[in-house]
Amino acid sequence: MSDIAGMKAELDALVREQADRRALREQQGEEIKARSQEYMTKQVQAAERYVQHIREVAQRKTKSGWSTDRSHAEPASAFDAEEYPGPGGFAPPPGPAPRPVRDEPRPARRPRAAVEEDEDFNNPW
């Protein structure tokens, strides 16, 4: 009989250990999920700030007149530029040759990495 009682006690201990391990694994999973959620939230906020910055730069470009995008340019005038080359009907004075416009857009600058208060977000996987 003591053999059966010993086996039963050992089985109970194994079941308890398995339940403890399951609970620990679930707790660690929830912690990882929460850290991941916080990390992704910070990434989204950084991306939103970057997009807002790019929009502001684009608005400044068009407002200051140094944008090369012709879609925002003023509509064509009723006066033909060839017929009236400059003020008073005179050709504009010769100046430096205009720089050629690039056909392909420049690659966008990569945003600086946001400084994180907590360095705990480095996932080992």
PDB file of N, CA, C and O in Angstrom, residues 63-117:
ATOM      1  N   LYS A  63       5.310  77.135 -49.741  1.00  0.00           N
ATOM      2  CA  LYS A  63       5.027  78.505 -49.332  1.00  0.00           C
ATOM      3  C   LYS A  63       6.181  79.436 -49.652  1.00  0.00           C
ATOM      4  O   LYS A  63       5.984  80.585 -50.003  1.00  0.00           O
ATOM      5  N   SER A  64       7.419  78.945 -49.524  1.00  0.00           N
ATOM      6  CA  SER A  64       8.565  79.807 -49.768  1.00  0.00           C
ATOM      7  C   SER A  64       8.918  79.878 -51.245  1.00  0.00           C
ATOM      8  O   SER A  64       9.731  80.687 -51.644  1.00  0.00           O
ATOM      9  N   GLY A  65       8.322  79.020 -52.052  1.00  0.00           N
ATOM     10  CA  GLY A  65       8.526  79.090 -53.493  1.00  0.00           C
ATOM     11  C   GLY A  65       9.716  78.316 -54.003  1.00  0.00           C
ATOM     12  O   GLY A  65      10.082  78.440 -55.154  1.00  0.00           O
ATOM     13  N   TRP A  66      10.345  77.510 -53.206  1.00  0.00           N
ATOM     14  CA  TRP A  66      11.481  76.764 -53.719  1.00  0.00           C
ATOM     15  C   TRP A  66      11.161  75.312 -54.007  1.00  0.00           C
ATOM     16  O   TRP A  66      12.027  74.491 -54.181  1.00  0.00           O
ATOM     17  N   SER A  67       9.890  75.010 -54.102  1.00  0.00           N
ATOM     18  CA  SER A  67       9.494  73.667 -54.480  1.00  0.00           C
ATOM     19  C   SER A  67       9.636  73.496 -55.983  1.00  0.00           C
ATOM     20  O   SER A  67       9.342  74.388 -56.763  1.00  0.00           O
ATOM     21  N   THR A  68      10.110  72.333 -56.412  1.00  0.00           N
ATOM     22  CA  THR A  68      10.220  72.050 -57.844  1.00  0.00           C
ATOM     23  C   THR A  68       8.996  71.321 -58.363  1.00  0.00           C
ATOM     24  O   THR A  68       8.932  70.982 -59.534  1.00  0.00           O
ATOM     25  N   ASP A  69       8.053  71.084 -57.491  1.00  0.00           N
ATOM     26  CA  ASP A  69       6.831  70.398 -57.889  1.00  0.00           C
ATOM     27  C   ASP A  69       5.942  71.381 -58.640  1.00  0.00           C
ATOM     28  O   ASP A  69       5.524  72.392 -58.113  1.00  0.00           O
ATOM     29  N   ARG A  70       5.648  71.099 -59.891  1.00  0.00           N
ATOM     30  CA  ARG A  70       4.874  72.016 -60.717  1.00  0.00           C
ATOM     31  C   ARG A  70       3.371  71.873 -60.517  1.00  0.00           C
ATOM     32  O   ARG A  70       2.596  72.661 -61.020  1.00  0.00           O
ATOM     33  N   SER A  71       2.940  70.873 -59.767  1.00  0.00           N
ATOM     34  CA  SER A  71       1.504  70.707 -59.568  1.00  0.00           C
ATOM     35  C   SER A  71       0.937  71.810 -58.676  1.00  0.00           C
ATOM     36  O   SER A  71      -0.242  72.103 -58.724  1.00  0.00           O
ATOM     37  N   HIS A  72       1.790  72.451 -57.865  1.00  0.00           N
ATOM     38  CA  HIS A  72       1.338  73.524 -56.990  1.00  0.00           C
ATOM     39  C   HIS A  72       1.644  74.901 -57.569  1.00  0.00           C
ATOM     40  O   HIS A  72       1.386  75.912 -56.932  1.00  0.00           O
ATOM     41  N   ALA A  73       2.209  74.931 -58.760  1.00  0.00           N
ATOM     42  CA  ALA A  73       2.592  76.205 -59.361  1.00  0.00           C
ATOM     43  C   ALA A  73       1.337  76.980 -59.763  1.00  0.00           C
ATOM     44  O   ALA A  73       0.247  76.424 -59.891  1.00  0.00           O
ATOM     45  N   GLU A  74       1.521  78.281 -59.985  1.00  0.00           N
ATOM     46  CA  GLU A  74       0.394  79.109 -60.401  1.00  0.00           C
ATOM     47  C   GLU A  74      -0.051  78.694 -61.799  1.00  0.00           C
ATOM     48  O   GLU A  74       0.753  78.259 -62.619  1.00  0.00           O
ATOM     49  N   PRO A  75      -1.320  78.837 -62.109  1.00  0.00           N
ATOM     50  CA  PRO A  75      -1.793  78.473 -63.440  1.00  0.00           C
ATOM     51  C   PRO A  75      -1.175  79.393 -64.493  1.00  0.00           C
ATOM     52  O   PRO A  75      -0.707  80.490 -64.199  1.00  0.00           O
ATOM     53  N   ALA A  76      -1.163  78.933 -65.707  1.00  0.00           N
ATOM     54  CA  ALA A  76      -0.569  79.703 -66.808  1.00  0.00           C
ATOM     55  C   ALA A  76      -1.267  81.054 -66.948  1.00  0.00           C
ATOM     56  O   ALA A  76      -2.473  81.177 -66.773  1.00  0.00           O
ATOM     57  N   SER A  77      -0.485  82.062 -67.247  1.00  0.00           N
ATOM     58  CA  SER A  77      -1.006  83.414 -67.376  1.00  0.00           C
ATOM     59  C   SER A  77      -1.653  83.575 -68.749  1.00  0.00           C
ATOM     60  O   SER A  77      -1.408  82.802 -69.676  1.00  0.00           O
ATOM     61  N   ALA A  78      -2.473  84.623 -68.867  1.00  0.00           N
ATOM     62  CA  ALA A  78      -3.083  84.919 -70.165  1.00  0.00           C
ATOM     63  C   ALA A  78      -2.029  85.435 -71.136  1.00  0.00           C
ATOM     64  O   ALA A  78      -2.206  85.374 -72.343  1.00  0.00           O
ATOM     65  N   PHE A  79      -0.924  85.939 -70.605  1.00  0.00           N
ATOM     66  CA  PHE A  79       0.154  86.432 -71.465  1.00  0.00           C
ATOM     67  C   PHE A  79       1.110  85.298 -71.763  1.00  0.00           C
ATOM     68  O   PHE A  79       1.511  84.545 -70.892  1.00  0.00           O
ATOM     69  N   ASP A  80       1.512  85.200 -72.986  1.00  0.00           N
ATOM     70  CA  ASP A  80       2.448  84.171 -73.400  1.00  0.00           C
ATOM     71  C   ASP A  80       3.862  84.637 -73.062  1.00  0.00           C
ATOM     72  O   ASP A  80       4.255  85.755 -73.398  1.00  0.00           O
ATOM     73  N   ALA A  81       4.654  83.814 -72.451  1.00  0.00           N
ATOM     74  CA  ALA A  81       6.000  84.191 -72.043  1.00  0.00           C
ATOM     75  C   ALA A  81       6.890  84.467 -73.251  1.00  0.00           C
ATOM     76  O   ALA A  81       7.800  85.281 -73.189  1.00  0.00           O
ATOM     77  N   GLU A  82       6.655  83.785 -74.366  1.00  0.00           N
ATOM     78  CA  GLU A  82       7.481  84.042 -75.554  1.00  0.00           C
ATOM     79  C   GLU A  82       7.126  85.393 -76.175  1.00  0.00           C
ATOM     80  O   GLU A  82       7.982  86.093 -76.681  1.00  0.00           O
ATOM     81  N   GLU A  83       5.866  85.738 -76.139  1.00  0.00           N
ATOM     82  CA  GLU A  83       5.432  87.004 -76.731  1.00  0.00           C
ATOM     83  C   GLU A  83       5.882  88.171 -75.869  1.00  0.00           C
ATOM     84  O   GLU A  83       6.282  89.215 -76.363  1.00  0.00           O
ATOM     85  N   TYR A  84       5.831  88.005 -74.560  1.00  0.00           N
ATOM     86  CA  TYR A  84       6.253  89.047 -73.613  1.00  0.00           C
ATOM     87  C   TYR A  84       7.357  88.451 -72.738  1.00  0.00           C
ATOM     88  O   TYR A  84       7.099  87.965 -71.650  1.00  0.00           O
ATOM     89  N   PRO A  85       8.616  88.458 -73.194  1.00  0.00           N
ATOM     90  CA  PRO A  85       9.670  87.749 -72.487  1.00  0.00           C
ATOM     91  C   PRO A  85      10.029  88.303 -71.119  1.00  0.00           C
ATOM     92  O   PRO A  85      10.568  87.608 -70.292  1.00  0.00           O
ATOM     93  N   GLY A  86       9.735  89.537 -70.840  1.00  0.00           N
ATOM     94  CA  GLY A  86      10.114  90.070 -69.540  1.00  0.00           C
ATOM     95  C   GLY A  86       9.347  91.340 -69.276  1.00  0.00           C
ATOM     96  O   GLY A  86       8.457  91.721 -70.035  1.00  0.00           O
ATOM     97  N   PRO A  87       9.675  92.062 -68.199  1.00  0.00           N
ATOM     98  CA  PRO A  87       8.971  93.304 -67.916  1.00  0.00           C
ATOM     99  C   PRO A  87       9.217  94.327 -69.024  1.00  0.00           C
ATOM    100  O   PRO A  87      10.331  94.517 -69.476  1.00  0.00           O
ATOM    101  N   GLY A  88       8.174  94.957 -69.465  1.00  0.00           N
ATOM    102  CA  GLY A  88       8.298  95.959 -70.517  1.00  0.00           C
ATOM    103  C   GLY A  88       8.564  95.368 -71.886  1.00  0.00           C
ATOM    104  O   GLY A  88       8.936  96.081 -72.811  1.00  0.00           O
ATOM    105  N   GLY A  89       8.405  94.069 -72.059  1.00  0.00           N
ATOM    106  CA  GLY A  89       8.624  93.439 -73.355  1.00  0.00           C
ATOM    107  C   GLY A  89      10.074  93.121 -73.646  1.00  0.00           C
ATOM    108  O   GLY A  89      10.418  92.722 -74.740  1.00  0.00           O
ATOM    109  N   PHE A  90      10.970  93.292 -72.677  1.00  0.00           N
ATOM    110  CA  PHE A  90      12.392  92.993 -72.888  1.00  0.00           C
ATOM    111  C   PHE A  90      12.733  91.625 -72.336  1.00  0.00           C
ATOM    112  O   PHE A  90      12.117  91.156 -71.391  1.00  0.00           O
ATOM    113  N   ALA A  91      13.737  91.024 -72.916  1.00  0.00           N
ATOM    114  CA  ALA A  91      14.204  89.724 -72.435  1.00  0.00           C
ATOM    115  C   ALA A  91      14.886  89.903 -71.086  1.00  0.00           C
ATOM    116  O   ALA A  91      15.503  90.933 -70.830  1.00  0.00           O
ATOM    117  N   PRO A  92      14.794  88.936 -70.210  1.00  0.00           N
ATOM    118  CA  PRO A  92      15.462  89.054 -68.914  1.00  0.00           C
ATOM    119  C   PRO A  92      16.981  89.091 -69.102  1.00  0.00           C
ATOM    120  O   PRO A  92      17.496  88.553 -70.075  1.00  0.00           O
ATOM    121  N   PRO A  93      17.701  89.755 -68.193  1.00  0.00           N
ATOM    122  CA  PRO A  93      19.150  89.822 -68.338  1.00  0.00           C
ATOM    123  C   PRO A  93      19.756  88.435 -68.228  1.00  0.00           C
ATOM    124  O   PRO A  93      19.259  87.590 -67.482  1.00  0.00           O
ATOM    125  N   PRO A  94      20.843  88.198 -68.981  1.00  0.00           N
ATOM    126  CA  PRO A  94      21.467  86.871 -68.902  1.00  0.00           C
ATOM    127  C   PRO A  94      22.069  86.659 -67.514  1.00  0.00           C
ATOM    128  O   PRO A  94      22.615  87.571 -66.911  1.00  0.00           O
ATOM    129  N   GLY A  95      21.910  85.491 -67.015  1.00  0.00           N
ATOM    130  CA  GLY A  95      22.413  85.163 -65.688  1.00  0.00           C
ATOM    131  C   GLY A  95      23.000  83.766 -65.705  1.00  0.00           C
ATOM    132  O   GLY A  95      23.200  83.178 -66.781  1.00  0.00           O
ATOM    133  N   PRO A  96      23.274  83.242 -64.565  1.00  0.00           N
ATOM    134  CA  PRO A  96      23.810  81.872 -64.543  1.00  0.00           C
ATOM    135  C   PRO A  96      22.778  80.894 -65.090  1.00  0.00           C
ATOM    136  O   PRO A  96      21.582  81.082 -64.944  1.00  0.00           O
ATOM    137  N   ALA A  97      23.290  79.887 -65.739  1.00  0.00           N
ATOM    138  CA  ALA A  97      22.401  78.873 -66.333  1.00  0.00           C
ATOM    139  C   ALA A  97      21.672  78.136 -65.219  1.00  0.00           C
ATOM    140  O   ALA A  97      22.263  77.833 -64.186  1.00  0.00           O
ATOM    141  N   PRO A  98      20.378  77.872 -65.409  1.00  0.00           N
ATOM    142  CA  PRO A  98      19.637  77.138 -64.371  1.00  0.00           C
ATOM    143  C   PRO A  98      20.188  75.725 -64.221  1.00  0.00           C
ATOM    144  O   PRO A  98      20.635  75.106 -65.190  1.00  0.00           O
ATOM    145  N   ARG A  99      20.139  75.256 -62.993  1.00  0.00           N
ATOM    146  CA  ARG A  99      20.614  73.895 -62.742  1.00  0.00           C
ATOM    147  C   ARG A  99      19.619  72.894 -63.323  1.00  0.00           C
ATOM    148  O   ARG A  99      18.414  73.121 -63.288  1.00  0.00           O
ATOM    149  N   PRO A 100      20.126  71.787 -63.857  1.00  0.00           N
ATOM    150  CA  PRO A 100      19.202  70.769 -64.387  1.00  0.00           C
ATOM    151  C   PRO A 100      18.408  70.142 -63.254  1.00  0.00           C
ATOM    152  O   PRO A 100      18.914  69.937 -62.151  1.00  0.00           O
ATOM    153  N   VAL A 101      17.151  69.851 -63.528  1.00  0.00           N
ATOM    154  CA  VAL A 101      16.263  69.252 -62.540  1.00  0.00           C
ATOM    155  C   VAL A 101      16.411  67.742 -62.628  1.00  0.00           C
ATOM    156  O   VAL A 101      16.405  67.159 -63.718  1.00  0.00           O
ATOM    157  N   ARG A 102      16.539  67.114 -61.472  1.00  0.00           N
ATOM    158  CA  ARG A 102      16.680  65.653 -61.452  1.00  0.00           C
ATOM    159  C   ARG A 102      15.334  65.010 -61.763  1.00  0.00           C
ATOM    160  O   ARG A 102      14.299  65.442 -61.263  1.00  0.00           O
ATOM    161  N   ASP A 103      15.366  63.973 -62.587  1.00  0.00           N
ATOM    162  CA  ASP A 103      14.126  63.264 -62.922  1.00  0.00           C
ATOM    163  C   ASP A 103      13.669  62.362 -61.781  1.00  0.00           C
ATOM    164  O   ASP A 103      12.492  62.240 -61.502  1.00  0.00           O
ATOM    165  N   GLU A 104      14.623  61.707 -61.134  1.00  0.00           N
ATOM    166  CA  GLU A 104      14.242  60.788 -60.064  1.00  0.00           C
ATOM    167  C   GLU A 104      14.289  61.532 -58.737  1.00  0.00           C
ATOM    168  O   GLU A 104      15.130  62.390 -58.526  1.00  0.00           O
ATOM    169  N   PRO A 105      13.357  61.205 -57.836  1.00  0.00           N
ATOM    170  CA  PRO A 105      13.344  61.890 -56.539  1.00  0.00           C
ATOM    171  C   PRO A 105      14.517  61.430 -55.677  1.00  0.00           C
ATOM    172  O   PRO A 105      15.021  60.316 -55.823  1.00  0.00           O
ATOM    173  N   ARG A 106      14.940  62.287 -54.792  1.00  0.00           N
ATOM    174  CA  ARG A 106      15.996  61.910 -53.869  1.00  0.00           C
ATOM    175  C   ARG A 106      15.437  60.913 -52.865  1.00  0.00           C
ATOM    176  O   ARG A 106      14.269  60.979 -52.514  1.00  0.00           O
ATOM    177  N   PRO A 107      16.278  60.013 -52.384  1.00  0.00           N
ATOM    178  CA  PRO A 107      15.783  59.095 -51.351  1.00  0.00           C
ATOM    179  C   PRO A 107      15.495  59.877 -50.076  1.00  0.00           C
ATOM    180  O   PRO A 107      16.201  60.820 -49.738  1.00  0.00           O
ATOM    181  N   ALA A 108      14.454  59.486 -49.401  1.00  0.00           N
ATOM    182  CA  ALA A 108      14.046  60.164 -48.168  1.00  0.00           C
ATOM    183  C   ALA A 108      15.083  59.900 -47.083  1.00  0.00           C
ATOM    184  O   ALA A 108      15.653  58.815 -47.002  1.00  0.00           O
ATOM    185  N   ARG A 109      15.300  60.900 -46.245  1.00  0.00           N
ATOM    186  CA  ARG A 109      16.237  60.712 -45.145  1.00  0.00           C
ATOM    187  C   ARG A 109      15.603  59.815 -44.095  1.00  0.00           C
ATOM    188  O   ARG A 109      14.410  59.898 -43.822  1.00  0.00           O
ATOM    189  N   ARG A 110      16.406  58.979 -43.529  1.00  0.00           N
ATOM    190  CA  ARG A 110      15.900  58.100 -42.483  1.00  0.00           C
ATOM    191  C   ARG A 110      15.753  58.887 -41.200  1.00  0.00           C
ATOM    192  O   ARG A 110      16.595  59.701 -40.869  1.00  0.00           O
ATOM    193  N   PRO A 111      14.657  58.649 -40.475  1.00  0.00           N
ATOM    194  CA  PRO A 111      14.475  59.391 -39.216  1.00  0.00           C
ATOM    195  C   PRO A 111      15.492  58.934 -38.184  1.00  0.00           C
ATOM    196  O   PRO A 111      15.931  57.792 -38.185  1.00  0.00           O
ATOM    197  N   ARG A 112      15.844  59.854 -37.327  1.00  0.00           N
ATOM    198  CA  ARG A 112      16.737  59.486 -36.234  1.00  0.00           C
ATOM    199  C   ARG A 112      15.985  58.575 -35.285  1.00  0.00           C
ATOM    200  O   ARG A 112      14.791  58.721 -35.075  1.00  0.00           O
ATOM    201  N   ALA A 113      16.702  57.643 -34.719  1.00  0.00           N
ATOM    202  CA  ALA A 113      16.062  56.703 -33.784  1.00  0.00           C
ATOM    203  C   ALA A 113      15.594  57.464 -32.553  1.00  0.00           C
ATOM    204  O   ALA A 113      16.308  58.285 -32.011  1.00  0.00           O
ATOM    205  N   ALA A 114      14.373  57.190 -32.173  1.00  0.00           N
ATOM    206  CA  ALA A 114      13.812  57.854 -30.995  1.00  0.00           C
ATOM    207  C   ALA A 114      14.511  57.310 -29.754  1.00  0.00           C
ATOM    208  O   ALA A 114      14.719  56.113 -29.608  1.00  0.00           O
ATOM    209  N   VAL A 115      14.888  58.191 -28.875  1.00  0.00           N
ATOM    210  CA  VAL A 115      15.545  57.767 -27.641  1.00  0.00           C
ATOM    211  C   VAL A 115      14.484  57.218 -26.713  1.00  0.00           C
ATOM    212  O   VAL A 115      13.495  57.873 -26.426  1.00  0.00           O
ATOM    213  N   GLU A 116      14.710  56.014 -26.277  1.00  0.00           N
ATOM    214  CA  GLU A 116      13.733  55.369 -25.413  1.00  0.00           C
ATOM    215  C   GLU A 116      14.167  55.531 -23.966  1.00  0.00           C
ATOM    216  O   GLU A 116      15.341  55.437 -23.629  1.00  0.00           O
ATOM    217  N   GLU A 117      13.201  55.797 -23.099  1.00  0.00           N
ATOM    218  CA  GLU A 117      13.501  55.954 -21.690  1.00  0.00           C
ATOM    219  C   GLU A 117      13.934  54.609 -21.088  1.00  0.00           C
ATOM    220  O   GLU A 117      14.786  54.551 -20.235  1.00  0.00           O
TER     221      GLU A 117
END
